[in-house]
Coordinates of C-alpha atoms and ligand atoms in Angstrom, one line a residue:
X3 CA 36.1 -6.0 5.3
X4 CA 38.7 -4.6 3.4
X5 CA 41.3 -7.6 2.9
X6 CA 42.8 -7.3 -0.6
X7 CA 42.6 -10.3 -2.6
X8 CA 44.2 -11.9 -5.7
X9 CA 42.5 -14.7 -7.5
X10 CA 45.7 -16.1 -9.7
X11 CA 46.5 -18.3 -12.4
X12 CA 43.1 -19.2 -13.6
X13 CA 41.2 -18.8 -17.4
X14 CA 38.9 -15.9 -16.4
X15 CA 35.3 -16.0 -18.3
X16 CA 34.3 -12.3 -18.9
X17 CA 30.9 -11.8 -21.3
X18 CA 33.5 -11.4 -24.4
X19 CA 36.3 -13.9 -24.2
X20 CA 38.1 -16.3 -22.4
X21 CA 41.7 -15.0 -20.9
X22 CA 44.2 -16.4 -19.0
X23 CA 44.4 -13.6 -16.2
X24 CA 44.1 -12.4 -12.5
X25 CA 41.3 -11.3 -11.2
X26 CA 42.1 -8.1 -7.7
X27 CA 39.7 -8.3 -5.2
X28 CA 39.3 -5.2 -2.7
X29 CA 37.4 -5.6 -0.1
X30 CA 33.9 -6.6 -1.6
X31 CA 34.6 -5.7 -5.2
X32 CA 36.5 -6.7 -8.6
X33 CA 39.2 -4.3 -8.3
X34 CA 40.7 -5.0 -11.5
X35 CA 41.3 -7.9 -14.1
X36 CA 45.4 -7.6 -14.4
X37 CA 48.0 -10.1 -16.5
X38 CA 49.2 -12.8 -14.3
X39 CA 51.6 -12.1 -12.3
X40 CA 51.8 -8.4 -12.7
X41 CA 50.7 -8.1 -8.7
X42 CA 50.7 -4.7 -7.6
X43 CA 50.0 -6.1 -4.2
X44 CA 52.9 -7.4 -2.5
X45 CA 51.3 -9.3 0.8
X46 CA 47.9 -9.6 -0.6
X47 CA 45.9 -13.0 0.0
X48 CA 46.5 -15.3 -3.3
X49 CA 43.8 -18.0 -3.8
X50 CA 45.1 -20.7 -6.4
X51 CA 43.1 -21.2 -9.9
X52 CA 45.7 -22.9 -11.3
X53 CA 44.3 -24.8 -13.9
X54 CA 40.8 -23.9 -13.4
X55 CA 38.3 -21.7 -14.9
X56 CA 37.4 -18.6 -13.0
X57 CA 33.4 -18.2 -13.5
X58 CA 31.3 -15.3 -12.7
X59 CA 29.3 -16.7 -9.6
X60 CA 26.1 -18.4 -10.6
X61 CA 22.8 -16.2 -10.5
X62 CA 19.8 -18.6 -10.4
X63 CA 16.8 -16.7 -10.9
X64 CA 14.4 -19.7 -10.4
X65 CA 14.6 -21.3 -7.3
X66 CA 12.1 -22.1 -4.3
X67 CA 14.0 -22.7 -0.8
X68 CA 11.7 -23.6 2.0
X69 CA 8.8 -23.3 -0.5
X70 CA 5.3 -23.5 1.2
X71 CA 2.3 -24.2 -1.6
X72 CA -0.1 -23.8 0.6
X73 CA -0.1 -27.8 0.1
X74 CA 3.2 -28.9 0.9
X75 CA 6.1 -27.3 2.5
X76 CA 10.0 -28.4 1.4
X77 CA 11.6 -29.4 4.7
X78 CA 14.7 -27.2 3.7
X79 CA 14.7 -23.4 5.1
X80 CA 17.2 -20.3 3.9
X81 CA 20.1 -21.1 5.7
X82 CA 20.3 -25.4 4.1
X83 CA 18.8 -24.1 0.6
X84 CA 21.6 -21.4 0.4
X85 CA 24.5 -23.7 1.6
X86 CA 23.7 -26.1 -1.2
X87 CA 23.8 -23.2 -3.6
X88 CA 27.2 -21.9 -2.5
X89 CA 28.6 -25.4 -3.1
X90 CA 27.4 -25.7 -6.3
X91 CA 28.9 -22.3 -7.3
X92 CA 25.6 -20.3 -6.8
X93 CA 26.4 -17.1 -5.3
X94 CA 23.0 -15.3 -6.1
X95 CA 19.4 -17.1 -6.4
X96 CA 16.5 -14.9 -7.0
X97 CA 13.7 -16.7 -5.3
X98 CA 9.8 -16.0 -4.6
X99 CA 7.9 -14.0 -1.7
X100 CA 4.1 -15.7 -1.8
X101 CA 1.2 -13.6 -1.6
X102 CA -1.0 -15.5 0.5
X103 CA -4.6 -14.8 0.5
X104 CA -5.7 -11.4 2.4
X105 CA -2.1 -10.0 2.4
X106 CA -0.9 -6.8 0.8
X107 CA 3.0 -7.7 -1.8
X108 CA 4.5 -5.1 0.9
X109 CA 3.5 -7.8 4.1
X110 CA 4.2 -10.4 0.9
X111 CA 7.8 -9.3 1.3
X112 CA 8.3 -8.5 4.8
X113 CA 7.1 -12.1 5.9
X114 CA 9.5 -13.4 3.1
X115 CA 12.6 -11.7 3.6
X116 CA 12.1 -12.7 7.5
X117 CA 12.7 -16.3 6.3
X118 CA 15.1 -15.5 3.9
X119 CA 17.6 -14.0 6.8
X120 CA 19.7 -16.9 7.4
X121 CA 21.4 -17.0 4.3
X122 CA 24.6 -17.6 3.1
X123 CA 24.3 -15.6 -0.2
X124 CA 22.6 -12.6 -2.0
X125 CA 19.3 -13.0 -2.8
X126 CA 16.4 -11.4 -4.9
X127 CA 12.1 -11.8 -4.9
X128 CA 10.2 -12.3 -7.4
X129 CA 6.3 -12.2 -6.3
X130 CA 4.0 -14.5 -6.8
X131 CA 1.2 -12.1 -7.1
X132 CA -2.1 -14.2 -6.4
X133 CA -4.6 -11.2 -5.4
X134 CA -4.7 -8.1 -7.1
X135 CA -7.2 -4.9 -6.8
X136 CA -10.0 -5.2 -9.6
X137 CA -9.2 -1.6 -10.5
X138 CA -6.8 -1.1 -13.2
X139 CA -5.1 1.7 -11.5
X140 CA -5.3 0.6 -7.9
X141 CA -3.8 -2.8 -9.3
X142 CA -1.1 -1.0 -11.3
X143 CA 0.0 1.3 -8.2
X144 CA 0.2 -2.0 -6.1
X145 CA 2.8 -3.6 -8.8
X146 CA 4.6 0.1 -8.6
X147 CA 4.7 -0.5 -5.3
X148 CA 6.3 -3.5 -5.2
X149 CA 9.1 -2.4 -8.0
X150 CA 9.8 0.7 -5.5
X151 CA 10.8 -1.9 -2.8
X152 CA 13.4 -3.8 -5.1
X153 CA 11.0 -6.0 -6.4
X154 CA 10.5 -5.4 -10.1
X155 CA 9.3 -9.0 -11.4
X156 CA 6.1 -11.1 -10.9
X157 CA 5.2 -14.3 -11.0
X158 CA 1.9 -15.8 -12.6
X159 CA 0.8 -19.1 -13.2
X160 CA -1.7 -20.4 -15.8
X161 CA -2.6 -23.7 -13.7
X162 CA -2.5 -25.1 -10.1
X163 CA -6.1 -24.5 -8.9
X164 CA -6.9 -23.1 -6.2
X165 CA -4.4 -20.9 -5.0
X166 CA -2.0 -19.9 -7.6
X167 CA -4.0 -20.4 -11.5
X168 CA -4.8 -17.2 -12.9
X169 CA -7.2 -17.4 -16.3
X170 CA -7.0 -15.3 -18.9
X171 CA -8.7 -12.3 -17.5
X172 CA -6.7 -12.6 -14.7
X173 CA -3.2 -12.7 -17.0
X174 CA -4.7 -9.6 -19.4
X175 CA -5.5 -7.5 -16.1
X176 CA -2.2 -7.9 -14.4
X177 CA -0.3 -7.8 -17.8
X178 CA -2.5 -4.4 -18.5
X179 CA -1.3 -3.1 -14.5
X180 CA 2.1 -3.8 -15.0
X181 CA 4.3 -0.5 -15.7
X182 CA 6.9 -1.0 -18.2
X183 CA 9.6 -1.4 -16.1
X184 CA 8.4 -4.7 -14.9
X185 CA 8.3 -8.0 -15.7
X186 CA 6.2 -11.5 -15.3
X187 CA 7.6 -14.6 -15.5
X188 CA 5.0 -17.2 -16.5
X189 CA 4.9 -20.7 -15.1
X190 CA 2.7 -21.9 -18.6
X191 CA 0.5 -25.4 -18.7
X192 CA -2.4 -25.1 -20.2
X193 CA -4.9 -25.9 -17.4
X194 CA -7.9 -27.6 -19.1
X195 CA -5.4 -30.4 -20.8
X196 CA -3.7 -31.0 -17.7
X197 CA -7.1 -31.3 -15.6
X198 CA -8.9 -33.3 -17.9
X199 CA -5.8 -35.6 -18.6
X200 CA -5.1 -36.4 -14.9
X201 CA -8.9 -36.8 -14.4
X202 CA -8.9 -39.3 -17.5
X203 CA -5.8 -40.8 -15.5
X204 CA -7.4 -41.3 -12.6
X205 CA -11.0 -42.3 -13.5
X206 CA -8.8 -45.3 -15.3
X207 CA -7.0 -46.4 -12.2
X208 CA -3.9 -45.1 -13.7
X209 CA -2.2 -43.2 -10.7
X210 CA 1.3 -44.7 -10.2
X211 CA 4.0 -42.4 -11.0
X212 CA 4.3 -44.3 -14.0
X213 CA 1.4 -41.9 -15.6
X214 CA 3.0 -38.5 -14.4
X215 CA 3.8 -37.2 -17.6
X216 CA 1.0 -38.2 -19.4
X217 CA -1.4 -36.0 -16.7
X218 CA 0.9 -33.0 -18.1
X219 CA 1.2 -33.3 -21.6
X220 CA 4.1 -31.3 -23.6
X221 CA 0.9 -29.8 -26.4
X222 CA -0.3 -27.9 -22.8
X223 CA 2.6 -26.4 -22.3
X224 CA 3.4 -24.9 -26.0
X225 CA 0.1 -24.2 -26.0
X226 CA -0.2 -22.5 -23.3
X227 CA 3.5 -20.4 -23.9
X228 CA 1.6 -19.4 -27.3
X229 CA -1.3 -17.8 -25.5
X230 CA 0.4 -16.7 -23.1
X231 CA 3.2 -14.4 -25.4
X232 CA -0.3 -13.0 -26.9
X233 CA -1.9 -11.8 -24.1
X234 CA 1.6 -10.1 -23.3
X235 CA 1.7 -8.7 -26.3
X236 CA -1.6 -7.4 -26.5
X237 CA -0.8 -5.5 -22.9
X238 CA 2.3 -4.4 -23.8
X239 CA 3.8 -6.7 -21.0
X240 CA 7.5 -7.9 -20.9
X241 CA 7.4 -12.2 -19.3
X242 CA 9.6 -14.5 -19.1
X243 CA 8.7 -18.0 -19.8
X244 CA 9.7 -20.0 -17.2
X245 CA 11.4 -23.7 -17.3
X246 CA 10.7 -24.8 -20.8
X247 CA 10.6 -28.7 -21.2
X248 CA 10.4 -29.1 -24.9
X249 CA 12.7 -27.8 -27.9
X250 CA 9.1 -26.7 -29.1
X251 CA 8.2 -24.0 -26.3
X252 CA 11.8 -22.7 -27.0
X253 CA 11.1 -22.0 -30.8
X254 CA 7.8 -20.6 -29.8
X255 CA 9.6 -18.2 -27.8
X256 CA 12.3 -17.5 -30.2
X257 CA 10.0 -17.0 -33.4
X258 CA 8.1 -14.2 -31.1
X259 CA 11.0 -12.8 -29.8
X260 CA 12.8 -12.0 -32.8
X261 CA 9.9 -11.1 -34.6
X262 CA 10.7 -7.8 -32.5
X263 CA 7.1 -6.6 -32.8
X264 CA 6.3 -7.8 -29.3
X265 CA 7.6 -6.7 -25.8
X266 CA 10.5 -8.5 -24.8
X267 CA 9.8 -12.4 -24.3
X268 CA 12.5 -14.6 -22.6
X269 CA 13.3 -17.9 -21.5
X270 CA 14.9 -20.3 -19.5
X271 CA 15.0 -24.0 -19.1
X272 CA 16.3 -26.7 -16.4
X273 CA 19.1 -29.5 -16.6
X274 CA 16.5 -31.5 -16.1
X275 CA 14.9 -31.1 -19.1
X276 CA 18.1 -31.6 -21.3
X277 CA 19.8 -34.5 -18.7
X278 CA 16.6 -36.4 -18.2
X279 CA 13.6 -38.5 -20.3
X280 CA 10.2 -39.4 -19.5
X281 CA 11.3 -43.2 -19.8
X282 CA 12.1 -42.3 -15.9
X283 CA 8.7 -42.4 -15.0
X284 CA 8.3 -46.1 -15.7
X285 CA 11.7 -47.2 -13.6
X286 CA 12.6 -47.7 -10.7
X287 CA 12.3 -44.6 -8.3
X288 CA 10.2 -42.7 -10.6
X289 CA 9.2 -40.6 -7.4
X290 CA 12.8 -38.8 -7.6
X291 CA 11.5 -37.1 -11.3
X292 CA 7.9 -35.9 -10.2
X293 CA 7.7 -32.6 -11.5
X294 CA 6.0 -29.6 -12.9
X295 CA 6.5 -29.6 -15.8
X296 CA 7.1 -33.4 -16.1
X297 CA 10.3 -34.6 -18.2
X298 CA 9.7 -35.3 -21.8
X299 CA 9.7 -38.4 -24.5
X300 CA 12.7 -37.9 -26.3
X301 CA 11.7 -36.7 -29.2
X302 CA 9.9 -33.4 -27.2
X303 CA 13.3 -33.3 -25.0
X304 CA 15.3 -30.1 -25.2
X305 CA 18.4 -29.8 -27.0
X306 CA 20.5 -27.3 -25.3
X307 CA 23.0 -27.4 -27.9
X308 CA 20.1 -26.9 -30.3
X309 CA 18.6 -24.6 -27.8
X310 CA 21.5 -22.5 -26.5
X311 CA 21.1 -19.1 -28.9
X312 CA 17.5 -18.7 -27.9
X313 CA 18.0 -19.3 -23.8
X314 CA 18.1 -16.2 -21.5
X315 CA 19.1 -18.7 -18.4
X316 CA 19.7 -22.1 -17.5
X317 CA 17.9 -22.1 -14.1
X318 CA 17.3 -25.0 -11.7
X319 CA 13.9 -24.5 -9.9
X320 CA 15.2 -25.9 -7.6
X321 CA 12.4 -27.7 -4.7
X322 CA 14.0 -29.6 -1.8
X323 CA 11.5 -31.7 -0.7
X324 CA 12.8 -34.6 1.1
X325 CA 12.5 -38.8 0.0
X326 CA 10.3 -39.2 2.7
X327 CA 7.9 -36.8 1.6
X328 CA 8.2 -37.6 -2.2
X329 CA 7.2 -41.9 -1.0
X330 CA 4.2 -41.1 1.4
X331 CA 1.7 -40.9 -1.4
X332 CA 2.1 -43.4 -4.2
X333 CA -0.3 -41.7 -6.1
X334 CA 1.0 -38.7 -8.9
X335 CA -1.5 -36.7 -8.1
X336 CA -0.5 -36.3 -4.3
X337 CA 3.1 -36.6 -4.9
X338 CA 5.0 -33.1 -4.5
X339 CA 6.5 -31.7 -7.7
X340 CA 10.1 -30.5 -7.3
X341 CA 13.8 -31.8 -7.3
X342 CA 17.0 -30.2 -5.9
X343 CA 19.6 -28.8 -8.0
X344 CA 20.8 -26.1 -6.6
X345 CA 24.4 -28.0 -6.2
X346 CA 24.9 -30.1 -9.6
X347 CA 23.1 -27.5 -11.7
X348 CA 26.0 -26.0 -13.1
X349 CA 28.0 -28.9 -13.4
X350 CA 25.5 -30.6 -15.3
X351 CA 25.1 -27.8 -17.7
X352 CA 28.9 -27.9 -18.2
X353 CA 29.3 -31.0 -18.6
X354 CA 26.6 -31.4 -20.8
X355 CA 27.2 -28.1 -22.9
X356 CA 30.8 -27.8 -23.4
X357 CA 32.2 -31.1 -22.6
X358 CA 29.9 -33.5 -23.7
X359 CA 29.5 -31.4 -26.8
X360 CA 33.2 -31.0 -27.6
X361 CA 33.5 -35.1 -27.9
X362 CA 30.1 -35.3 -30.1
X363 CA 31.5 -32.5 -32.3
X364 CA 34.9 -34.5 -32.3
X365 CA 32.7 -37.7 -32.8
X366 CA 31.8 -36.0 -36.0
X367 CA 28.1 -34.9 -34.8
X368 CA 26.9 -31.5 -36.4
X369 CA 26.9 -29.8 -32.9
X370 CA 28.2 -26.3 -31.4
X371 CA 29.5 -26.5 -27.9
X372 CA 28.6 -23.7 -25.9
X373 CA 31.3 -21.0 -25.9
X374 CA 32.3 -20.3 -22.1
X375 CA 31.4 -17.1 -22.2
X376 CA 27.9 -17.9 -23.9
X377 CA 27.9 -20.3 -20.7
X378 CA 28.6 -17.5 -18.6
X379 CA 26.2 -15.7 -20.0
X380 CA 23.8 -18.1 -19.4
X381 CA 24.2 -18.8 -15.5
X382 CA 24.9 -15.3 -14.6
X383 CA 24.9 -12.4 -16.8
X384 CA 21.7 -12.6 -18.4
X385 CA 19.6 -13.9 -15.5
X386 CA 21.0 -10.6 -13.5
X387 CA 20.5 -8.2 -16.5
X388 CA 16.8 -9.2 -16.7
X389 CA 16.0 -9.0 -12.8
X390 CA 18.0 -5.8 -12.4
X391 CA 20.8 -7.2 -10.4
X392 CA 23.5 -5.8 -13.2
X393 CA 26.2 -5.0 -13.3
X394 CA 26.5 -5.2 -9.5
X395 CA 26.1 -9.1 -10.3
X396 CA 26.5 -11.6 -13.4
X397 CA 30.2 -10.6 -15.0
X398 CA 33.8 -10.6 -14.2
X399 CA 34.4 -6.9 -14.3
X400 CA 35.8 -4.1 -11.9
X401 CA 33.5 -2.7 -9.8
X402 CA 31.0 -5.5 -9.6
X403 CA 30.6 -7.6 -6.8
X404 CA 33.7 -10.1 -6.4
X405 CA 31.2 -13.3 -6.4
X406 CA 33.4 -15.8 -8.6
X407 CA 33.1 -20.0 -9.2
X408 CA 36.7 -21.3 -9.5
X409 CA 35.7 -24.5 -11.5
X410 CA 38.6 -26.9 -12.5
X411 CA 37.5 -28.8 -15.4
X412 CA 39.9 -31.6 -14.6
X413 CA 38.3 -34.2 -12.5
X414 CA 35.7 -36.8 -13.6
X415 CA 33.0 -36.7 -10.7
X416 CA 30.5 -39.2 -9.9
X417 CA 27.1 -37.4 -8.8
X418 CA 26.1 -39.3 -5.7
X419 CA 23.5 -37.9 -2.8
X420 CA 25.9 -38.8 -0.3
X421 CA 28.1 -35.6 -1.1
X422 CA 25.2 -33.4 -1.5
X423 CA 24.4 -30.5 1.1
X424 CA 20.4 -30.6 0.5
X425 CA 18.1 -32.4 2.7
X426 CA 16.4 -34.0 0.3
X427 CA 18.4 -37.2 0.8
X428 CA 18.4 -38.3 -3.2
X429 CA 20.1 -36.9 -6.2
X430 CA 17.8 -37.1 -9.6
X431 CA 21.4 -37.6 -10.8
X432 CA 22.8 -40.3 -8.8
X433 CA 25.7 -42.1 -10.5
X434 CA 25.9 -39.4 -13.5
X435 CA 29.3 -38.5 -14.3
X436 CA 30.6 -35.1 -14.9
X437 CA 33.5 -33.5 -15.7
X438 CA 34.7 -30.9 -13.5
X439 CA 34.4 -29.5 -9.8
X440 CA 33.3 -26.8 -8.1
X441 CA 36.6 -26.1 -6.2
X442 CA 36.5 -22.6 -4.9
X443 CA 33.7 -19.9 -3.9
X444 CA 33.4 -16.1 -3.7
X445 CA 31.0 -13.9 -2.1
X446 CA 31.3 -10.6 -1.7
X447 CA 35.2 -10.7 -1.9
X448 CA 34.3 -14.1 1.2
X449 CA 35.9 -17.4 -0.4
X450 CA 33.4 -19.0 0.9
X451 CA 33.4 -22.6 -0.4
X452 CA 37.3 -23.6 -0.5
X453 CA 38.6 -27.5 0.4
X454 CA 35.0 -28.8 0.4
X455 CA 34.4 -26.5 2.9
X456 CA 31.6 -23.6 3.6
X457 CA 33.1 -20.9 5.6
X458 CA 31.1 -17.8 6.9
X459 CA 28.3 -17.2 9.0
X460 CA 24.2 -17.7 8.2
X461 CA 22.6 -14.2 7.9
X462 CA 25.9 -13.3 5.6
X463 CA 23.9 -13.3 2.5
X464 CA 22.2 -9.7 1.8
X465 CA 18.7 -8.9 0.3
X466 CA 19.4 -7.1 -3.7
X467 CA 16.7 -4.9 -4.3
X468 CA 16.6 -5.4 -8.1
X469 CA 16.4 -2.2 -10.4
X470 CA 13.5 -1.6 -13.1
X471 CA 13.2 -4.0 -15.8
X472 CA 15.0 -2.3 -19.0
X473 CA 14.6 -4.6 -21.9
X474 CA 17.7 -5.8 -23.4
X475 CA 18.5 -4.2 -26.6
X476 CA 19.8 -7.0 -28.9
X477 CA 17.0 -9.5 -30.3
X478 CA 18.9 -12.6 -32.0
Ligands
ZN3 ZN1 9.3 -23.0 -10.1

């Protein structure tokens, strides 16, 4: 495809500034960021962002489309999980290849990225590594391996017996094996607590979904985001602390971080940690919230406009089982963990970080709204700087891919799970209002949402092998 392409009239987001330009598309790439109207293209294709922002398109680095635990299995596969995405503006998601038991991360990826074919947009791994070689070299020339096929990130988890816990010999010895050029992201609860709280739970009778997030309390989590950041450290190890749930973990992070004496240590956290409260769990519908980690009191709750500065992503992990799965077991301890949000995730965090933020600072609240660019920085250019898909990915700029979220901030929208393109059948949202839309998609130099409308074929989407980890040089 070569079609030239001018994206015109909108407020283009670039990692420095906000500026009212158009964006030239040549074939697959940003061909140039120009003044408007100054169109050296007579008879190119115009699309309209009049009035809109023009976003870099969203890279979510956590998500799990047609997930199987071993347990349970979301009903979704690559070509619904990715459709959702593109409508909520997501034109990259960097999603997980399972090592299950007796494979080598090589037949790992190979059985992975023969699900992932179907899709509708780019996609990275991450591995969850679950089996390594006891031999420190052997182990650390599987994990080169892996980087050398464009998979240069890990996953490890410090609970969920049997299949995915590792302890902490396990962390230190893949930590150890790691070359520096990769990274481990770092699903942290601290086991013990969140075994002997459920078992508590349950000994008492207590196994509604009214007790969910008192089987996963938030001191497991920091605790375990402590111990973790010190067995990195003492390995030399670069992770990345996945979906943080309480303003706590995120200063834990932050402290160590900018301490500077440590490898690099990141973060992300979920709009459902800074949308949602525990008090959830004892309404109606309290299946909808079941998660890992569960949403918090109040007082624990993140902040993102508190939280903003020390965030590397705001990422959905994103889990589309459907209603009927989430009411077969009324129990919390049978109850799959996950929500969609693949669609609303960006919305949400707009809405929540600029908009909503804007009236409270106008309101007189001592709160910064989150700079678009910040925002940008967020969803896309950070997320793709850690998992080496930049520049090619995650900014407005010539020569990266032309994947670009045309969001006019206009319209009030009512979330509802009727408009949604996930098969779960519910929205943990439903009835929240946001302000803006998701009017227009780019892929690849594809508009591929425009109207309400997904155009392009399944199997479009294109496996990024992501570069070697290079730690980011600024520490704030
Ligand atoms: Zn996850």
């Amino acid at each position: 495809m070569d079609e030239k392409l001018i994206v015109q009239g909108g407020r283009v987001v670039t990692p420095v500034d906000v500026i009212e330009a158009d964006v030239l598309i040549d074939g697959e790439q940003i061909a140039g960021i120009v003044a408007p109207g100054s169109v050296p293209w007579p008879g190119a294709r115009v699309v309209d962002a009049g009035g809109c922002y023009v976003f870099p398109g969203v890279v979510d680095p956590h998500t799990h489309i047609q997930l199987d635990t071993g347990i349970y299995q979301t009903s979704d596969d690559w070509q619904i999980g990715t459709r959702t995405a593109a409508f909520g503006g997501v034109t990259t998601v960097v999603d997980f290849a399972t090592q299950f038991e007796g494979m080598t991360l090589p037949e790992a990826l190979d059985a992975r990225l023969k699900e992932c074919a179907p899709a509708y947009i780019d996609y990275g791994l991450h591995m969850m590594v679950t089996d390594l070689p006891r031999s420190p070299a052997e182990a650390c020339c599987w994990l080169e391996e892996l980087r050398d096929l464009g998979v240069p990130s890990i996953k490890l988890y410090t609970t969920y017996r049997p299949n995915y816990y590792a302890d902490d010999a396990e962390l230190l010895h893949t930590f150890r094996a790691m070359p520096d050029d990769m990274i481990a992201m770092v699903h942290c609860e601290n086991d013990a607590i969140v075994t002997d709280a459920t078992a508590r739970l349950v000994e008492a009778g207590h196994t509604g979904w009214a007790y969910h997030g008192q089987g996963r309390p938030p001191e497991a989590e920091v605790e375990a985001i402590r111990r973790v950041m010190h067995l990195a450290r003492a390995a030399g190890a670069a992770v990345y602390i996945v979906h943080c749930s309480t303003a706590d973990s995120i200063r834990q992070v932050k402290k160590v971080h900018a301490s500077g004496n440590t490898p690099p240590v990141y973060c992300e956290t979920c709009p459902q940690y800074f949308w949602l409260d525990d008090s959830r769990y004892a309404g109606p519908k309290a299946e909808q919230f079941i998660l890992q980690p569960p949403l918090r009191p109040e007082a624990y709750q993140v902040d993102l406009l508190d939280a903003w500065r020390s965030l590397s992503a705001v990422s959905t992990d994103h889990c589309d089982y459907t209603l009927a799965q989430k009411v077969e077991f009324t129990d919390f301890t049978r109850t799959p963990g996950g929500l969609p949000g693949l669609e609303t995730s960006f919305s949400l965090t707009y809405t929540y970080g600029v908009h909503l933020a804007q009236e409270r600072q106008a309101a007189g609240e001592a709160v910064e709204p989150i700079p678009l660019p910040e925002l940008a920085r967020l969803v896309a250019l950070e997320p793709a700087r850690i998992f080496g898909l930049y520049p090619r990915k995650g900014a407005i700029q010539p020569g990266a891919d032309a994947d670009l979220l045309i969001y006019d901030p206009a319209p009030e929208v009512i979330i509802q799970a009727d408009g949604q393109h996930t098969i779960a059948g519910y929205t943990p949202y439903e009835g929240m209002k946001v302000k803006g839309r998701v009017r227009t998609v780019l892929s690849r130099g594809m508009v591929l949402v425009e109207d309400g409308h997904l155009r392009g074929e399944p199997g479009r989407g294109q496996f990024l092998r992501g570069k070697p980890f290079v730690p980011l040089t600024s520490r704030k």
